[in-house]
Amino acid sequence: MDYHLNHLKELESESIFILREVAAQFENPCLLFSGGKDSITVLYLALKAFYPASVPFTLLHVDTGHNFQEALDYRDELVKKFGLRLHVASVQEAIDKGMVREEKGFNASRNALQTVSLLDAIEKNKFDCAIGGARRDEEKARAKERFFSHRDEFGQWDPKNQRPELWNLFNGRKHVGEHFRVFPISNWTEMDVWQYIYQEKIPMPNLYFSHTRKVFQRDGVWYADSEYMQKKPDEVIEERVVRFRTVGDITCTGAVFSEAATVEDIIQEVAASRTTERGTRSDDKRSEAAMEDRKKAGYF
Amino acid sequence: MTTTDTIENFDTKAYLDMELLRFSTAGSVDDGKSTLIGRLLYDSKSIFQDQYDAIEAASQKRGEEYVNLALLTDGLRAEREQGITIDVAYRYFSTPKRKFIIGDTPGHIQYTRNMVTGASTANLAIILVDARKGIIEQTYRHSYIASLLQIPHIIVCINKMDLVDWDEKTFNRIVQEYRGFASKLDVKDVHFIPISALEGDNVVKRSKNMDWYNGPTLLYLLENIHVGSDLNHIDARFPVQYVIRPMKNEYHDYRGYAGRIAGGVFRVGDKVKALPSGFTSKIKSITTMDGDLQEAFAPQSVTILLEDEIDISRGDMIVRENNVPKIEQEFDVMLCWMNEKKMIAKGKYILRHTTKECKCIVKEIKYKLDINTLQRIENGPELGLNDIARVSIRTTVPLFFDSYRKNRNTGSIILVDEMTNETVAAGMIV
């Protein structure tokens, strides 16, 4: 008998191990849930890790208020179906309370404001660990992340002073007030995630599939037309057949022209694609170290 | 946005059946390690257009003659500024045969700890040698770490062959010298390839400049090297990670032991023993959300249910009745110190082994190792950052372990500083 696992099974096993390690090492972990494919995959892995018991994590959605309605509907359905606990950290609320100040102008985005709401929710709810769906292949600063990533009492990441991480031995020890970010699918690529969704037949929000939508172009990126984005006079709204490769805040998530209507179509498209998925994210394009800087401040 | 450059009929079924290979790369400053990784990613079409455009622009800005593929791997601002790699970075690429995870580790002397980190999960190590310089101290160090960490396969890439006129004699001389040194190490499987990472010779494509070399290219070897027997499938070890007790009516008496199999194979009906209690039972079922299994093997994550109700919790280990690991409170470890704060003589630390945590005391440093010469330094008084030594450790409770040589999962430990909570050392049980 040949005892070997294919790569998806091995990645799955690694991720399940990490999720169980979180449940064992932390008292009050939460799972960051955006309604995107990565957090959906992590949630699905959590269902597997603790079967037949319930998922021992609270879902935490950091809500910028600039959502795709489809993503919210999908989230609520999932919460109902699996009997999950959901906590929503609202950026709008943080703005109303004067905790943060909203950016002004055409490229205004609430992306950076999410960090404040996230850290606030972690502190108020005494979450000692936040599980995220970030992958190392997404972005160059994320390639340096640990599975168990320490955050100081200000929620900050210190990339030059990370704990070494060896074998399967994860050190989640911390002082009061500090917390951890844990990334169970660190070793997965965009392709792995889609293949897994295909293999496991995980239902996905409609945004990922080809549909007709009103969009406009800015700096080479096609954005969904929404009340949250102020249009410049020369920006023309067009109806196009598009889909989204990532799902985030509506104001910084770009669409791609696509006819991909099924997961298999998407896999074909990802295989043929010559750009990274974050190529459609304007939040990463602000500077060469945009992600590193946001992560140091406590971003996902 | 996608271009029209499509790959027809990407084979989903084949993709689902790929194997995973984790390898680490180690090299010295300027021996072309980052260029080699860049070359592997570029020639296997794993670099995206937007990534390529970004490094092309960055190369031009720096006034460099060619597109600097090394820029692909330097992720932190400080790394780009200094032109060096500070921390382990993980890279991913796949070919139709395998998916690869690269643990890219910096080669400077002060970063031994990163090399050890990258090596801890690798099945294979690529060691780079500059053909002009031949074997240098760092080559010894990298090779020793690969052998200490029991990486099953080593590929020595003799790089920059373009700068020695593709000379066969130079290659052979380096191979001879390396073999002489490697005979002192505990390495099983070593391969040698003459390459030019800069020009791509023998990386993905065969070299037209070195007719005298008949061996495989680097990528061919990475795709085909046999890794199926790297894990221990003989000695069954199941460290209990988490006890699953659903608070649901239909699972009233359910008690599942969740964990990742650390070695061997477990089958339904197996007579097993729980450590440390020593109670025996039989495996009632092996459960996953996808259905029950008749057998499970390393490195699967499963949930095991037993016939009898016995007291088992996190940190315990389920093994076969007739094949138990060592159960001891005192043992020797090859320890790599990873913290700037020196080890305290007779110091107390938190020790983590599989899913178990306890306190320990480092009783004695038996000898320190000069990893450039492999000579033992007796009476080494203290351990500092990047030092490797054989030490003896005493734990507050018995550990269930195998030697690291026998099983990397049940033979490895880390030490954690009680005050700072930092991981200060990694150890391999002798």
XYZ file of C-alpha atoms in Angstrom:
730
model
C 0.000 0.000 0.000
C 1.321 3.401 -1.000
C 0.656 5.858 1.799
C 0.649 9.287 0.299
C -1.695 12.251 0.189
C -2.184 14.476 -2.795
C -1.286 18.104 -2.260
C -4.815 19.347 -1.551
C -5.335 16.680 1.092
C -1.994 17.512 2.647
C -2.795 21.225 2.717
C -6.217 20.456 4.176
C -4.663 18.333 6.897
C -2.162 21.071 7.755
C -4.910 23.713 7.975
C -7.125 21.521 10.154
C -4.167 20.967 12.457
C -3.645 24.735 12.763
C -7.336 25.382 13.492
C -7.394 22.744 16.224
C -4.219 24.239 17.645
C -6.005 27.608 17.880
C -8.930 26.050 19.730
C -6.507 24.366 22.139
C -4.145 27.280 22.773
C -6.492 30.263 22.947
C -9.427 31.098 25.184
C -11.525 33.303 22.956
C -10.601 33.092 19.287
C -12.523 34.722 16.477
C -12.521 33.983 12.768
C -12.308 37.008 10.480
C -14.999 36.593 7.889
C -15.306 38.848 4.871
C -17.493 36.721 2.632
C -14.551 36.264 0.269
C -13.403 32.881 -1.001
C -10.473 32.621 1.401
C -12.455 33.189 4.576
C -15.170 30.873 3.254
C -12.534 28.191 2.757
C -11.171 28.707 6.281
C -14.661 28.459 7.729
C -15.268 25.267 5.791
C -11.994 23.817 7.115
C -13.102 24.765 10.644
C -16.338 22.827 10.140
C -14.210 19.805 9.220
C -11.745 20.293 12.071
C -14.353 20.098 14.827
C -16.963 17.822 13.263
C -19.386 16.726 14.631
C -19.092 19.528 17.201
C -19.817 23.157 16.307
C -17.126 25.589 15.259
C -15.676 26.983 18.513
C -14.969 30.436 17.058
C -17.052 33.611 16.776
C -17.188 34.964 13.234
C -16.004 38.561 13.138
C -17.012 40.651 10.165
C -15.339 44.032 9.881
C -18.008 45.893 7.999
C -16.899 48.998 6.122
C -20.519 49.784 5.287
C -19.458 49.673 1.637
C -20.444 46.121 0.943
C -21.633 44.145 -1.952
C -25.160 43.152 -0.895
C -24.511 39.676 -2.293
C -21.669 39.166 0.188
C -23.868 40.138 3.134
C -26.671 37.821 2.027
C -24.226 34.975 1.650
C -22.795 35.642 5.116
C -26.190 35.637 6.813
C -27.253 32.447 5.106
C -24.082 30.686 6.207
C -24.469 31.824 9.806
C -27.998 30.428 9.845
C -27.114 27.157 8.133
C -24.282 26.214 10.479
C -25.583 27.855 13.654
C -22.590 30.181 13.963
C -22.067 33.189 16.195
C -21.494 36.418 14.304
C -20.101 39.701 15.551
C -20.102 42.703 13.242
C -17.540 45.456 13.814
C -18.863 48.496 12.042
C -16.588 51.084 10.488
C -19.612 53.387 10.100
C -20.073 53.264 13.853
C -16.405 54.130 14.401
C -16.831 57.116 12.081
C -20.023 58.229 13.835
C -18.319 58.015 17.212
C -15.421 60.082 15.922
C -12.885 57.289 16.460
C -11.715 57.653 12.887
C -12.016 60.252 10.203
C -13.210 59.344 6.764
C -10.991 59.995 3.742
C -12.230 62.620 1.320
C -12.071 62.838 -2.447
C -12.504 60.519 -5.399
C -10.277 57.704 -4.203
C -11.619 57.790 -0.664
C -11.562 54.354 0.824
C -12.493 52.934 4.186
C -9.878 50.232 3.784
C -7.403 51.685 6.256
C -10.184 52.498 8.710
C -10.939 48.802 9.039
C -7.820 48.396 11.154
C -9.226 50.675 13.861
C -12.576 48.851 13.960
C -10.838 45.482 13.957
C -8.511 46.336 16.838
C -11.382 47.912 18.726
C -13.505 44.767 18.326
C -10.598 42.560 19.415
C -10.078 44.648 22.534
C -13.750 45.033 23.492
C -14.613 41.374 22.973
C -11.339 40.199 24.522
C -10.535 38.080 21.495
C -7.070 36.658 22.078
C -6.704 35.340 18.557
C -8.070 36.339 15.173
C -7.980 33.700 12.454
C -7.591 35.081 8.940
C -7.660 33.747 5.404
C -4.517 35.539 4.217
C -2.189 33.515 1.985
C 1.543 33.926 1.538
C 1.305 33.856 -2.249
C -0.960 36.922 -2.303
C 1.495 39.651 -1.629
C 5.207 40.026 -0.888
C 4.844 41.203 2.715
C 2.469 38.343 3.398
C 5.109 35.913 2.140
C 6.969 36.708 5.355
C 4.082 35.886 7.674
C 4.071 33.127 10.246
C 1.138 30.755 10.776
C 0.978 32.062 14.356
C 1.714 35.756 14.101
C 2.220 37.737 17.290
C 0.655 41.190 17.781
C 1.690 43.525 20.589
C -0.760 45.367 22.812
C -1.236 47.971 20.070
C -2.096 45.270 17.573
C 1.117 45.874 15.665
C 3.164 43.421 13.627
C 6.961 43.541 13.868
C 8.151 41.741 10.731
C 11.850 42.005 11.570
C 11.425 40.431 14.955
C 9.156 37.441 14.411
C 9.297 34.263 16.419
C 10.916 31.397 14.558
C 8.365 28.746 13.601
C 9.603 25.182 13.285
C 8.073 21.827 12.378
C 4.502 21.644 13.662
C 5.288 23.351 16.934
C 3.325 26.568 17.260
C 3.981 28.965 20.101
C 0.866 30.964 20.967
C 2.070 32.232 24.341
C 1.506 35.910 24.987
C 1.153 38.565 27.626
C -2.191 40.009 28.687
C -3.504 42.465 26.108
C -1.510 40.999 23.239
C -3.097 38.778 20.653
C -2.307 36.518 17.754
C -3.305 36.415 14.140
C -3.385 32.895 12.792
C -3.413 32.068 9.089
C -4.399 28.433 8.506
C -4.224 28.601 4.693
C -0.841 30.347 4.521
C 0.517 27.668 2.210
C -2.382 27.674 -0.252
C -2.325 29.481 -3.583
C -5.272 31.075 -5.357
C -5.400 27.995 -7.555
C -5.391 25.632 -4.574
C -8.344 27.501 -3.071
C -10.379 27.235 -6.267
C -9.475 23.590 -6.755
C -10.542 22.901 -3.204
C -13.834 24.743 -3.685
C -14.372 22.632 -6.781
C -13.427 19.362 -5.096
C -15.531 20.039 -1.999
C -18.427 21.596 -3.923
C -18.498 24.640 -1.639
C -21.213 27.097 -2.688
C -19.839 30.562 -3.456
C -21.312 34.078 -3.564
C -22.559 35.050 -7.026
C -20.039 37.876 -7.247
C -17.344 35.397 -8.195
C -19.251 34.280 -11.274
C -19.828 36.106 -14.509
C -22.715 38.564 -14.443
C -23.817 41.824 -16.035
C -23.034 44.871 -13.935
C -22.763 48.629 -14.205
C -19.092 49.517 -14.009
C -16.753 52.412 -14.676
C -13.020 52.665 -15.242
C -10.518 54.516 -13.067
C -6.713 54.245 -13.327
C -7.049 51.088 -15.402
C -9.273 49.321 -12.864
C -12.980 48.619 -13.474
C -15.107 49.379 -10.423
C -18.706 48.506 -9.650
C -20.951 51.532 -9.814
C -22.275 52.193 -6.323
C -23.545 55.041 -4.190
C -20.296 54.815 -2.193
C -18.062 56.015 -5.003
C -18.003 59.558 -6.205
C -17.674 59.668 -9.973
C -15.504 62.155 -11.839
C -17.248 64.046 -14.676
C -15.445 62.113 -17.401
C -16.097 58.682 -15.933
C -18.695 56.845 -17.950
C -20.839 54.084 -16.524
C -21.083 51.073 -18.807
C -22.812 47.744 -18.614
C -20.300 44.917 -18.876
C -20.092 41.196 -18.297
C -17.770 40.886 -15.319
C -16.855 38.915 -12.237
C -14.723 39.608 -9.158
C -11.498 37.764 -8.425
C -11.406 38.997 -4.856
C -14.250 40.313 -2.760
C -13.527 43.191 -0.427
C -14.787 46.667 0.181
C -16.741 47.780 -2.899
C -14.660 50.941 -3.307
C -11.342 49.199 -3.773
C -12.254 45.914 -5.455
C -11.871 45.836 -9.208
C -13.858 43.649 -11.593
C -12.478 41.582 -14.471
C -14.222 40.991 -17.772
C -15.133 37.336 -17.690
C -17.531 34.764 -19.020
C -16.636 32.292 -16.259
C -19.958 30.950 -15.017
C -18.845 27.899 -13.042
C -16.007 27.012 -10.671
C -14.443 24.968 -13.458
C -14.512 28.000 -15.739
C -12.834 30.034 -13.017
C -10.111 27.419 -12.648
C -9.455 27.638 -16.372
C -9.325 31.399 -16.120
C -6.968 31.407 -13.133
C -4.700 28.939 -14.949
C -4.511 31.235 -17.942
C -4.276 34.486 -16.043
C -1.057 36.440 -16.268
C -1.836 38.856 -13.454
C -2.110 38.300 -9.709
C -5.511 38.520 -8.109
C -4.473 41.520 -6.045
C -3.715 43.301 -9.306
C -7.339 44.388 -9.154
C -7.018 45.793 -5.653
C -6.373 49.519 -5.528
C -5.594 49.334 -1.792
C -2.298 47.581 -2.611
C -1.281 50.069 -5.248
C -0.797 53.079 -3.036
C 2.911 52.323 -2.608
C 5.384 49.476 -3.003
C 5.140 48.705 0.696
C 1.416 49.475 1.093
C 0.601 46.036 2.491
C 3.628 45.906 4.786
C 2.751 49.286 6.279
C -0.895 48.388 6.813
C 0.034 45.043 8.329
C 2.459 46.642 10.779
C -0.374 48.873 11.961
C -2.607 45.891 12.619
C -4.360 45.212 9.309
C -5.421 41.679 8.400
C -7.237 41.534 -16.199
C -6.719 38.389 -18.159
C -5.063 38.464 -21.527
C -5.861 36.326 -24.524
C -2.831 34.192 -23.765
C -4.873 31.194 -22.606
C -3.835 27.702 -21.757
C -6.235 25.326 -23.416
C -7.952 22.721 -21.282
C -6.142 23.025 -18.023
C -6.492 19.526 -16.619
C -8.428 19.760 -13.365
C -8.300 16.038 -12.608
C -4.532 15.905 -12.979
C -4.159 18.951 -10.783
C -6.152 17.348 -8.001
C -3.724 14.451 -7.921
C -0.482 16.391 -7.656
C 2.081 15.686 -5.012
C 3.471 18.317 -2.653
C 7.209 18.886 -2.321
C 8.600 21.298 0.242
C 12.160 22.380 -0.315
C 14.482 24.918 1.182
C 17.157 26.928 -0.530
C 20.303 28.110 1.124
C 23.175 30.048 -0.310
C 25.677 32.709 0.548
C 25.421 36.383 -0.243
C 25.635 36.934 -3.987
C 25.807 33.324 -5.060
C 22.602 33.779 -6.990
C 20.017 32.099 -4.786
C 17.324 34.688 -5.332
C 18.145 34.695 -9.041
C 17.743 30.913 -9.131
C 14.327 31.078 -7.492
C 13.352 33.901 -9.813
C 14.500 31.727 -12.729
C 12.481 28.703 -11.555
C 9.378 30.830 -11.150
C 9.908 32.664 -14.424
C 10.715 29.684 -16.619
C 7.897 27.602 -15.137
C 5.580 30.537 -15.923
C 4.715 31.119 -12.281
C 5.435 34.825 -12.383
C 2.534 37.025 -13.272
C 2.776 39.863 -15.712
C 2.057 42.530 -13.104
C 4.775 41.114 -10.834
C 7.226 41.068 -13.728
C 6.357 44.618 -14.733
C 6.891 45.768 -11.154
C 10.371 44.238 -10.837
C 11.321 45.412 -14.320
C 10.475 48.979 -13.323
C 12.316 48.564 -10.024
C 15.402 47.189 -11.787
C 15.473 50.150 -14.150
C 15.109 52.531 -11.243
C 18.147 50.930 -9.618
C 20.051 51.293 -12.877
C 20.525 47.568 -13.352
C 21.348 46.113 -16.748
C 18.954 43.193 -16.720
C 15.656 42.479 -14.977
C 16.702 41.556 -11.456
C 14.773 38.369 -10.706
C 16.088 38.514 -7.147
C 13.689 41.383 -6.445
C 10.826 38.899 -6.590
C 11.786 37.311 -3.313
C 12.625 40.306 -1.193
C 9.327 41.195 0.397
C 10.141 43.629 3.158
C 11.098 47.238 2.617
C 14.336 46.811 4.580
C 15.272 43.853 2.378
C 14.800 45.787 -0.816
C 16.730 48.733 0.566
C 19.658 46.637 1.710
C 19.478 44.150 -1.143
C 19.512 41.235 1.269
C 17.012 38.671 2.480
C 16.372 38.983 6.199
C 13.706 36.457 6.963
C 12.472 33.140 5.620
C 10.115 33.792 2.742
C 7.816 31.177 1.329
C 7.248 30.899 -2.422
C 4.861 28.738 -4.356
C 4.854 27.329 -7.816
C 3.546 24.295 -9.538
C 4.117 22.300 -12.668
C 1.673 19.729 -14.017
C 3.451 17.135 -11.857
C 3.980 18.707 -8.492
C 3.200 21.661 -6.320
C 6.244 23.206 -4.677
C 6.659 25.202 -1.505
C 10.017 26.936 -1.300
C 11.352 28.032 2.065
C 13.785 30.673 0.913
C 16.326 31.259 3.665
C 19.010 33.898 3.850
C 22.585 32.738 3.896
C 24.373 35.240 6.109
C 26.161 33.775 9.048
C 23.896 35.526 11.531
C 20.834 33.883 10.073
C 21.499 30.262 10.928
C 18.247 30.339 12.840
C 16.333 31.080 9.662
C 18.068 28.274 7.840
C 17.097 25.852 10.565
C 13.533 27.160 10.423
C 13.293 26.705 6.654
C 14.881 23.262 6.862
C 12.546 21.975 9.569
C 9.669 21.338 7.177
C 11.634 20.589 3.992
C 11.842 17.271 2.132
C 14.685 18.554 0.023
C 17.413 21.179 0.215
C 19.032 23.036 -2.637
C 22.541 24.133 -1.757
C 24.180 26.666 -4.031
C 27.885 26.804 -4.736
C 29.544 29.558 -6.752
C 31.639 27.744 -9.389
C 34.349 30.399 -9.155
C 34.742 30.111 -5.399
C 34.075 26.396 -4.943
C 33.219 25.014 -1.543
C 33.382 27.633 1.165
C 32.560 27.717 4.853
C 28.950 28.513 4.231
C 28.571 25.435 2.038
C 29.705 23.325 4.990
C 27.324 25.113 7.275
C 24.322 24.715 4.995
C 25.073 21.064 4.415
C 25.544 20.384 8.079
C 22.233 22.021 8.908
C 20.513 19.998 6.185
C 21.931 16.821 7.679
C 21.196 17.856 11.267
C 17.587 18.594 10.311
C 17.450 15.270 8.436
C 16.355 16.653 5.107
C 16.126 13.449 3.065
C 17.391 14.833 -0.269
C 20.073 17.368 -1.160
C 20.710 18.933 -4.547
C 23.996 20.796 -4.847
C 23.714 23.336 -7.660
C 27.062 24.525 -8.910
C 26.062 27.942 -10.147
C 27.650 30.611 -12.360
C 29.051 28.003 -14.738
C 28.915 30.751 -17.377
C 31.682 32.549 -15.485
C 34.053 29.540 -15.591
C 33.576 28.920 -19.326
C 31.225 26.000 -18.672
C 34.261 24.020 -17.573
C 33.686 20.351 -16.771
C 36.885 20.024 -14.721
C 35.819 22.819 -12.386
C 32.491 21.064 -11.863
C 34.136 17.685 -11.206
C 36.608 19.174 -8.784
C 33.830 20.733 -6.717
C 31.827 17.501 -6.772
C 34.848 15.541 -5.520
C 35.536 17.995 -2.775
C 31.894 18.009 -1.663
C 31.670 14.222 -1.593
C 34.721 14.039 0.630
C 33.096 16.393 3.097
C 29.613 14.854 2.847
C 30.932 11.436 3.846
C 31.267 12.886 7.356
C 27.616 13.914 7.372
C 24.421 11.994 7.806
C 23.024 12.574 4.312
C 21.513 9.833 2.190
C 20.737 11.231 -1.197
C 22.919 13.896 -2.855
C 22.743 15.144 -6.458
C 24.971 17.600 -8.327
C 23.924 19.858 -11.203
C 26.002 22.455 -13.079
C 23.799 25.498 -13.725
C 23.677 29.144 -14.636
C 20.737 30.706 -12.819
C 21.312 33.989 -14.620
C 21.107 32.472 -18.102
C 18.847 29.565 -17.210
C 21.151 26.667 -18.124
C 20.003 23.354 -16.602
C 17.441 25.044 -14.391
C 14.293 24.387 -16.392
C 15.844 24.027 -19.824
C 18.781 21.838 -20.759
C 22.052 23.662 -21.237
C 23.428 23.948 -24.762
C 26.736 25.056 -23.293
C 27.522 21.930 -21.304
C 27.263 18.878 -23.588
C 29.393 16.958 -21.143
C 26.626 16.924 -18.537
C 24.119 14.115 -19.089
C 22.167 14.344 -15.847
C 18.732 15.851 -15.273
C 17.885 19.535 -15.070
C 17.029 20.968 -11.670
C 13.304 21.144 -12.391
C 13.240 17.568 -13.713
C 14.830 16.372 -10.491
C 12.430 18.415 -8.356
C 9.515 16.926 -10.244
C 10.661 13.328 -10.110
C 12.657 12.710 -6.960
C 10.919 10.017 -4.910
C 9.542 11.503 -1.690
C 6.896 8.863 -0.953
C 9.008 7.057 1.633
C 10.251 10.126 3.498
C 7.711 9.836 6.293
C 7.808 7.179 8.968
C 4.952 4.786 8.163
C 6.026 2.110 10.638
C 5.802 3.475 14.159
C 2.228 4.552 14.844
C 2.086 7.779 16.867
C -0.983 9.919 17.504
C -0.445 12.971 19.726
C -3.867 14.012 20.989
C -4.432 17.612 20.038
C -7.986 18.358 21.083
C -10.875 16.418 22.557
C -14.100 16.785 20.610
C -17.237 16.633 22.749
C -20.225 17.966 20.825
C -22.839 19.527 23.067
C -25.612 18.063 20.963
C -28.231 15.496 21.921
C -27.508 13.117 19.078
C -23.851 12.855 20.155
C -24.449 12.470 23.849
C -21.589 10.108 24.707
C -19.277 11.152 21.887
C -15.626 11.578 22.850
C -13.376 12.019 19.852
C -9.628 12.472 20.002
C -8.604 14.907 17.309
C -5.066 15.134 16.017
C -2.645 14.780 13.159
C -0.994 11.393 12.814
C 2.710 11.918 13.537
C 3.864 8.551 12.298
C 2.708 5.157 11.091
C -0.736 3.826 10.248
C -3.788 3.344 12.468
C -6.585 0.934 11.580
C -10.041 0.353 13.011
C -9.759 -2.548 15.464
C -6.103 -1.834 16.348
C -5.170 -2.502 19.937
C -3.856 0.781 21.248
C -2.336 2.172 24.387
C -2.788 5.680 25.787
C 0.236 7.423 27.247
C 0.983 8.355 29.982
C -1.860 6.395 31.644
C -0.930 3.092 29.993
C -4.590 2.098 29.618
C -5.359 -0.009 26.584
C -8.331 -0.087 24.263
C -9.285 -0.697 20.648
C -9.932 1.811 17.901
C -13.695 1.943 17.403
C -13.671 4.332 14.473
C -11.605 6.892 12.608
C -13.827 9.832 11.782
C -13.720 12.794 9.418
C -16.511 15.057 8.180
C -16.200 13.285 4.821
C -17.003 9.935 6.397
C -15.332 7.240 8.443
C -12.011 5.708 7.392
C -10.804 2.141 7.777
C -7.234 3.314 8.183
C -5.348 6.570 8.464
C -1.684 7.453 8.120
C 0.751 10.345 8.614
C 0.213 13.271 8.006
C -3.595 12.969 8.026
C -5.714 14.989 10.461
C -8.445 12.726 11.837
C -10.540 12.044 14.914
C -10.108 8.695 16.668
C -12.812 7.091 18.823
C -11.983 4.258 21.217
C -14.061 1.297 22.423
C -13.522 2.083 26.096
C -13.934 5.235 28.103
C -10.489 6.128 29.339
C -9.104 9.434 30.470
C -7.202 11.032 27.613
C -6.532 14.722 27.069
C -4.392 17.096 25.008
C -0.736 16.247 25.226
C -1.362 12.519 25.646
C -0.358 10.098 22.919
C -2.139 7.112 21.407
C 0.224 4.407 20.156
C 0.029 0.712 19.262
C 0.148 -1.600 22.216
C 3.255 -3.413 20.969
C 5.178 -0.405 19.632
C 5.686 2.349 22.161
C 8.042 5.338 22.016
C 10.613 6.144 24.676
C 9.078 7.467 27.877
C 11.665 9.470 29.775
C 12.300 12.652 31.710
C 15.922 13.044 30.766
C 17.357 13.008 27.295
C 19.977 14.593 25.036
C 19.134 17.123 22.354
C 21.026 18.850 19.561
C 19.949 22.376 20.319
C 20.079 25.386 18.030
C 19.884 28.628 19.994
C 17.770 31.236 18.227
C 17.583 34.220 20.514
C 19.820 37.187 21.136
C 19.504 36.630 24.844
C 22.035 33.908 25.703
C 20.974 30.633 27.231
C 21.065 30.699 31.001
C 23.130 27.929 32.546
C 20.761 25.524 34.325
C 18.009 27.804 33.079
C 14.347 26.855 33.177
C 12.325 27.028 29.994
C 8.963 25.958 28.679
C 9.327 22.976 26.405
C 6.922 22.157 23.616
C 6.903 18.674 22.105
C 4.119 17.456 19.769
C 0.978 18.768 21.509
C 2.499 18.679 24.963
C 3.890 21.545 26.986
C 5.872 21.326 30.214
C 8.723 22.985 32.030
C 12.287 21.861 31.689
C 15.780 22.644 32.810
C 18.820 22.559 30.548
C 21.115 20.572 32.821
C 24.358 20.602 30.923
C 26.033 21.662 27.701
C 27.929 18.570 26.601
C 29.721 20.212 23.707
C 29.301 23.049 21.311
C 29.778 22.510 17.626
C 31.820 24.641 15.271
C 29.522 24.251 12.299
C 32.145 25.385 9.831
C 34.632 22.676 10.762
C 32.277 20.240 12.525
C 34.703 20.188 15.445
C 33.444 19.759 18.966
C 34.227 22.473 21.457
C 34.233 20.857 24.884
C 33.514 22.950 27.949
C 31.684 25.515 25.837
C 30.506 27.799 28.615
C 27.440 29.392 27.095
C 25.066 29.284 24.169
C 24.350 32.379 22.094
C 22.418 33.205 18.961
C 23.026 30.677 16.160
C 25.069 28.320 18.349
C 24.460 24.599 18.031
C 25.237 22.299 20.929
C 24.475 18.937 22.410
C 22.732 19.479 25.728
C 20.956 17.316 28.244
C 17.480 18.302 29.320
C 15.319 17.277 32.233
C 11.561 17.760 32.081
C 9.052 18.027 34.926
C 6.946 15.213 33.470
C 7.880 12.269 31.223
C 7.806 12.879 27.470
C 6.878 10.226 24.896
C 9.326 10.604 22.066
C 11.382 8.969 19.347
C 14.801 10.022 18.217
C 14.629 12.790 15.617
C 16.370 10.456 13.207
C 13.486 8.021 13.471
C 10.660 10.539 13.353
C 10.922 14.285 12.786
C 7.483 14.881 14.354
C 7.990 13.023 17.610
C 11.696 13.851 17.880
C 11.582 17.651 17.749
C 11.142 20.234 20.497
C 11.180 23.996 20.926
C 12.082 25.972 24.036
C 10.125 29.073 25.024
C 11.326 31.802 27.391
C 8.925 32.087 30.328
C 9.364 35.826 30.656
C 9.285 37.008 27.060
C 7.261 34.121 25.573
C 9.667 34.059 22.645
C 10.716 30.824 20.968
C 14.395 30.733 21.926
C 15.634 27.341 20.715
C 14.887 24.379 18.489
C 16.015 20.913 19.390
C 16.385 17.503 17.839
C 16.257 14.612 20.274
C 19.319 12.401 19.903
